[in-house]
PDB file of C-alpha atoms in Angstrom:
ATOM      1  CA  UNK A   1      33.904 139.232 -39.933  1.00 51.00           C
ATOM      2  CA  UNK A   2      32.497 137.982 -43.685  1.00 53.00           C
ATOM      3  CA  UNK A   3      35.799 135.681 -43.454  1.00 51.00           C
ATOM      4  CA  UNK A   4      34.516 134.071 -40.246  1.00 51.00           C
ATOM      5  CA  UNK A   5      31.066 133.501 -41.078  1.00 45.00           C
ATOM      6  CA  UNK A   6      32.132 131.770 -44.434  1.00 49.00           C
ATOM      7  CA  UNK A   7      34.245 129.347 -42.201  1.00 43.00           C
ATOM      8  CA  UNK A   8      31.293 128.448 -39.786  1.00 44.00           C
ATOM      9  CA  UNK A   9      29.083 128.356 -43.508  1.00 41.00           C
ATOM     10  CA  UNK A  10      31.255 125.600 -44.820  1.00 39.00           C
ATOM     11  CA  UNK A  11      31.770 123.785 -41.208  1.00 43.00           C
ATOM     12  CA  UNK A  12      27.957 123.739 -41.178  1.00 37.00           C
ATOM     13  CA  UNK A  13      27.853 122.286 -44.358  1.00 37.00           C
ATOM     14  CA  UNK A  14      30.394 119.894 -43.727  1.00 39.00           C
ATOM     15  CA  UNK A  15      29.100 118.789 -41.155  1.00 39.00           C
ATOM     16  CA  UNK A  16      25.316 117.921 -42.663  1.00 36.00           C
ATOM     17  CA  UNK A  17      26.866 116.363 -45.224  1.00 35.00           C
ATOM     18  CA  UNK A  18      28.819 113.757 -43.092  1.00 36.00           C
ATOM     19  CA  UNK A  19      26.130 113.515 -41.271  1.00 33.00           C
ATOM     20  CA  UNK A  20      23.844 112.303 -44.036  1.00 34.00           C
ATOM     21  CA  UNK A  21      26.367 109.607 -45.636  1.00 38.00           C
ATOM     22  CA  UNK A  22      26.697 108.171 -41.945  1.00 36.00           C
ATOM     23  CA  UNK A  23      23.111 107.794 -41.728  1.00 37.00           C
ATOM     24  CA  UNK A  24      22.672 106.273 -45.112  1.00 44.00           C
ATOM     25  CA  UNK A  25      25.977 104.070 -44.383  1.00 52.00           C
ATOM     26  CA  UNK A  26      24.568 102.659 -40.850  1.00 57.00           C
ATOM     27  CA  UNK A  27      21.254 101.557 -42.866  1.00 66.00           C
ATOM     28  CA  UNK A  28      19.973  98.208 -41.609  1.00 72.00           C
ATOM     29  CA  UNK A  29      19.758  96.087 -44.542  1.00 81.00           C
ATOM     30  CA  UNK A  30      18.540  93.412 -42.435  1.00 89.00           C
ATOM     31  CA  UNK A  31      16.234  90.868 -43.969  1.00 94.00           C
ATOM     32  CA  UNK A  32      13.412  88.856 -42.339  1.00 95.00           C
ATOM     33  CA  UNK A  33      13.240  84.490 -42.839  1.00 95.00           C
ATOM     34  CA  UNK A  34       9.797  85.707 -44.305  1.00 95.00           C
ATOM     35  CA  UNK A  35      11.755  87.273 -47.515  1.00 96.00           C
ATOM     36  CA  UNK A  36      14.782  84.869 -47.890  1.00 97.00           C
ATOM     37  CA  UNK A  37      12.498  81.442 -47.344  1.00 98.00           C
ATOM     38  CA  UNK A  38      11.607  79.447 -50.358  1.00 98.00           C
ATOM     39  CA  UNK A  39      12.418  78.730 -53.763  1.00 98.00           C
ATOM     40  CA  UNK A  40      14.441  81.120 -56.284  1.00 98.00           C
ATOM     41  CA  UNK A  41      14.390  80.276 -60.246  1.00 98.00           C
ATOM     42  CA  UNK A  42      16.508  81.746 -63.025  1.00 97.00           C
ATOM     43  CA  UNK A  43      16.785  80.275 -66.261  1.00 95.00           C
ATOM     44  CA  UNK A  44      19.854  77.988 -65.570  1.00 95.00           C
ATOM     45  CA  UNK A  45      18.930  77.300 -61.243  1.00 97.00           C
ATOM     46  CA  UNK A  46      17.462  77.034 -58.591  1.00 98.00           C
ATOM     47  CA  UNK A  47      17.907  77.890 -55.245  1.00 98.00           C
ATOM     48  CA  UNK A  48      15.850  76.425 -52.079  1.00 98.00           C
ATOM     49  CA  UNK A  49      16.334  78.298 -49.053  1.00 98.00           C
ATOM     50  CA  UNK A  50      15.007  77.859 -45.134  1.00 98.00           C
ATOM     51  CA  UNK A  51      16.285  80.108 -42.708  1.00 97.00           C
ATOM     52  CA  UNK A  52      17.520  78.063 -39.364  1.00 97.00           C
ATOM     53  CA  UNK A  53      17.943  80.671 -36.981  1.00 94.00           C
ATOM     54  CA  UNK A  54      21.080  82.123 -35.417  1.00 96.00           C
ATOM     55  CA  UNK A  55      22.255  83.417 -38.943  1.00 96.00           C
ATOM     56  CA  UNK A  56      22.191  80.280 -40.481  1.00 98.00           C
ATOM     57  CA  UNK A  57      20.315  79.204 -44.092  1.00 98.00           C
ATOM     58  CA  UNK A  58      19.543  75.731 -45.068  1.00 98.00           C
ATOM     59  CA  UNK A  59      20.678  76.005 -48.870  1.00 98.00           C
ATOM     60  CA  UNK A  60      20.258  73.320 -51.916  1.00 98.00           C
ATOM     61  CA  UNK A  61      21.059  74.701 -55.906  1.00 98.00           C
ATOM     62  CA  UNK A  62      20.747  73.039 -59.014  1.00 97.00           C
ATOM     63  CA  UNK A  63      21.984  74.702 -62.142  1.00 97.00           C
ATOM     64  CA  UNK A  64      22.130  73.064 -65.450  1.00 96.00           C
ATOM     65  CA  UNK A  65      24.509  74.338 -68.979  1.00 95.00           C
ATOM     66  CA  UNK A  66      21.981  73.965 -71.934  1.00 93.00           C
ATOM     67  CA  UNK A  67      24.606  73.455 -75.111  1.00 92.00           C
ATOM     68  CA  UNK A  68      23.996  72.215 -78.838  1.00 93.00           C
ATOM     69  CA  UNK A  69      25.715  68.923 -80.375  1.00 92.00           C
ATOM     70  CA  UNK A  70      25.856  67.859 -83.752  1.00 94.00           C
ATOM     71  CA  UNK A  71      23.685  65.097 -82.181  1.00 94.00           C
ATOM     72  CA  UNK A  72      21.008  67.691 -80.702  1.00 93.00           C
ATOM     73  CA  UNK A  73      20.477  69.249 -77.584  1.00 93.00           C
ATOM     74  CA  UNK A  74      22.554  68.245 -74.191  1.00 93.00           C
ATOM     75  CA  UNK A  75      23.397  69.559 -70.874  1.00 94.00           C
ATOM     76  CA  UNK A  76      25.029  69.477 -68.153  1.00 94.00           C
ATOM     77  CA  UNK A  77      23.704  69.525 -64.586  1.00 96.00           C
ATOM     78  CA  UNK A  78      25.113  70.193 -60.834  1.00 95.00           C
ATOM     79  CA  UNK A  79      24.202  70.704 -57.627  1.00 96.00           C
ATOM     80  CA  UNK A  80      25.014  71.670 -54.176  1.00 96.00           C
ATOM     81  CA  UNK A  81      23.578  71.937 -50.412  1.00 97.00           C
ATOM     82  CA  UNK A  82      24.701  73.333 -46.789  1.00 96.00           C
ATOM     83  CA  UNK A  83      24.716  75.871 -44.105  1.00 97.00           C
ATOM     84  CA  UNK A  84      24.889  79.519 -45.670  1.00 98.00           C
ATOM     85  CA  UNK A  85      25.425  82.059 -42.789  1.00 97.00           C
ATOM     86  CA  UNK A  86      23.571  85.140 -43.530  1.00 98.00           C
ATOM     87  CA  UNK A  87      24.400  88.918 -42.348  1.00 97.00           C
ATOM     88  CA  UNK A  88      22.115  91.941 -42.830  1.00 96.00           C
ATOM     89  CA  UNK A  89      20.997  91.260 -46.559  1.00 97.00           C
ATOM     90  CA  UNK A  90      23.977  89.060 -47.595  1.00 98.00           C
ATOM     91  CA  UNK A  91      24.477  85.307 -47.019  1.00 98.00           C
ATOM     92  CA  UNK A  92      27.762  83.466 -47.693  1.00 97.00           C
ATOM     93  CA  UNK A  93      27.454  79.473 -49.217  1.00 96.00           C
ATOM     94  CA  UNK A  94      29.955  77.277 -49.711  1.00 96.00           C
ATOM     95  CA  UNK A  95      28.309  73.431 -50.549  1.00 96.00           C
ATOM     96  CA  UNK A  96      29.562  70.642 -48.907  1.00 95.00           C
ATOM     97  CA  UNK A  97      32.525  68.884 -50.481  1.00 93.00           C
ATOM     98  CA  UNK A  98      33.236  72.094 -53.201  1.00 93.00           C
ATOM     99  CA  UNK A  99      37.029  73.088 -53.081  1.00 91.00           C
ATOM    100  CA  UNK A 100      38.472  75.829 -50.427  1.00 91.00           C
ATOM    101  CA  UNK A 101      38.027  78.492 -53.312  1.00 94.00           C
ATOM    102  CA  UNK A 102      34.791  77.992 -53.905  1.00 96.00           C
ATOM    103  CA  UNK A 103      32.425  81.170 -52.778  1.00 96.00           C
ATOM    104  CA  UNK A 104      28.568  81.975 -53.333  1.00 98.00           C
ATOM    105  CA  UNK A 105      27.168  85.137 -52.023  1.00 98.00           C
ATOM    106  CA  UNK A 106      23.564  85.455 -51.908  1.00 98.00           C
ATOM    107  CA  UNK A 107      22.020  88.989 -51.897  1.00 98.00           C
ATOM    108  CA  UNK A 108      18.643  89.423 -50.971  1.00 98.00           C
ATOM    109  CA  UNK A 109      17.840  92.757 -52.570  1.00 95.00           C
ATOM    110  CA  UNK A 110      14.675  94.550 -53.942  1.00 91.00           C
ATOM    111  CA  UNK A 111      12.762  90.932 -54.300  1.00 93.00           C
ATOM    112  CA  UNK A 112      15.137  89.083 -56.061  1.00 97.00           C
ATOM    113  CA  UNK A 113      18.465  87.317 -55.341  1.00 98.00           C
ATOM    114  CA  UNK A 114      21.734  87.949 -56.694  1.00 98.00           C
ATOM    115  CA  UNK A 115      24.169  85.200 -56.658  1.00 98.00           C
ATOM    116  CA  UNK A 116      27.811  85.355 -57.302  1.00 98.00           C
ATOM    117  CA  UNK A 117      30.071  82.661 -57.346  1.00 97.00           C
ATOM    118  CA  UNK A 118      33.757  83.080 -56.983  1.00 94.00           C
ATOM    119  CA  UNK A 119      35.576  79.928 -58.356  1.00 93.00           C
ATOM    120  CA  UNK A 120      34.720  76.666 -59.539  1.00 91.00           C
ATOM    121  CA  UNK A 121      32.690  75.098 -56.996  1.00 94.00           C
ATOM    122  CA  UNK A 122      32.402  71.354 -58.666  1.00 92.00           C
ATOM    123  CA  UNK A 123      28.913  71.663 -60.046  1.00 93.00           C
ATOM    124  CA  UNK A 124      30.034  70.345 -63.750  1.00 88.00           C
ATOM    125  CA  UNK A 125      31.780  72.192 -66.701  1.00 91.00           C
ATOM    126  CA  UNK A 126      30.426  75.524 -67.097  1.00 93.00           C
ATOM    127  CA  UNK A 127      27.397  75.289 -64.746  1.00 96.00           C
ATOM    128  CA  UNK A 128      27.113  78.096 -61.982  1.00 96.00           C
ATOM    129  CA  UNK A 129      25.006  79.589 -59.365  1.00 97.00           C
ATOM    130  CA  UNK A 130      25.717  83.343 -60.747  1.00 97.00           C
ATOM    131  CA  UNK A 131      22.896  84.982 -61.632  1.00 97.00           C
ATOM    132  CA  UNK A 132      19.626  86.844 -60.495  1.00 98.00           C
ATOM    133  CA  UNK A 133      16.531  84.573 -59.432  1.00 98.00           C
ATOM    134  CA  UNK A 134      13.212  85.497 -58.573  1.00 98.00           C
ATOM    135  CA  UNK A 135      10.658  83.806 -55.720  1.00 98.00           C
ATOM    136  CA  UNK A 136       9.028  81.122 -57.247  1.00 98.00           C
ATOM    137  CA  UNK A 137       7.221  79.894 -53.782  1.00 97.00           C
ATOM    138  CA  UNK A 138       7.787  81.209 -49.924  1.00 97.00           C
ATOM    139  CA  UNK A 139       6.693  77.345 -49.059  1.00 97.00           C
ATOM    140  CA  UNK A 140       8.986  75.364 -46.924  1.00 97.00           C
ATOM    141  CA  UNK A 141      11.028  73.581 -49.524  1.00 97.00           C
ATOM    142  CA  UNK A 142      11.470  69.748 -50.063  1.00 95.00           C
ATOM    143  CA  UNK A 143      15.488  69.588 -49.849  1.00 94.00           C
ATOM    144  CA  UNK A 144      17.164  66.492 -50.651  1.00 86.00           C
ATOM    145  CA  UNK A 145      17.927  65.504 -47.395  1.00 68.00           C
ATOM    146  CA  UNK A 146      14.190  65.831 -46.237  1.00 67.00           C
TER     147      UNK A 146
END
């Protein structure tokens, strides 16, 4: 009889315990245009965002490289815009014109944007979008092809 109840223990247990990861794991992580709209700085970017509707982001960065010369400071700039398409907290960029490779992921989390960047998406040597940024403005942005 102990044997038995120790069985139904453990299914019980089981059981919460799958019960709580698929609870946490069907979490909506679903963010509103009020949180993704607007401008995003870091230190090397900027991101301007405007959400469109049906999934889709209006999305303009501009990163610059900040390097040293024997003839004093220099950089070099790059930018891109497009049509991001955004699911639960995560929207996917790739700019107009960058190569087939090129990847951004946007991830709206906890106030702040994380941005990673897989290839080389033609923004100028070693300028990229990677990095965290923080809301600067929630205004409607001015985008370059305002």
């Amino acid at each position: 009889m102990r044997t038995t109840w120790k069985v139904i223990f453990v299914s019980v247990l089981c059981f919460a315990a799958v019960s709580i990861v698929t609870t946490q794991a069907g979490k909506d992580t679903s963010v509103t245009a009020a949180q993704v709209n607007g401008t995003w700085q870091s230190k090397y970017g900027e991101f301007k965002i405007w959400a469109l509707g049906h999934q889709r982001l209006q999305v303009e960065f501009s990163g610059v490289y900040e390097y040293k010369t024997a003839q004093g400071p220099t950089a070099n700039t790059g930018e891109g815009s497009g049509i991001a398409t955004i699911e639960g907290d995560t929207a996917i960029f790739k700019p107009e014109g960058a190569k087939r490779e090129c990847q951004i992921t946007l991830k709206f989390t906890g106030g702040k944007l994380v941005v990673t960047q897989t290839s080389i998406c033609g923004f100028g040597h070693n300028v990229s979008a990677a990095g965290t940024y923080k809301k600067v403005s929630a205004k409607k942005p001015k985008f370059g092809s305002d």
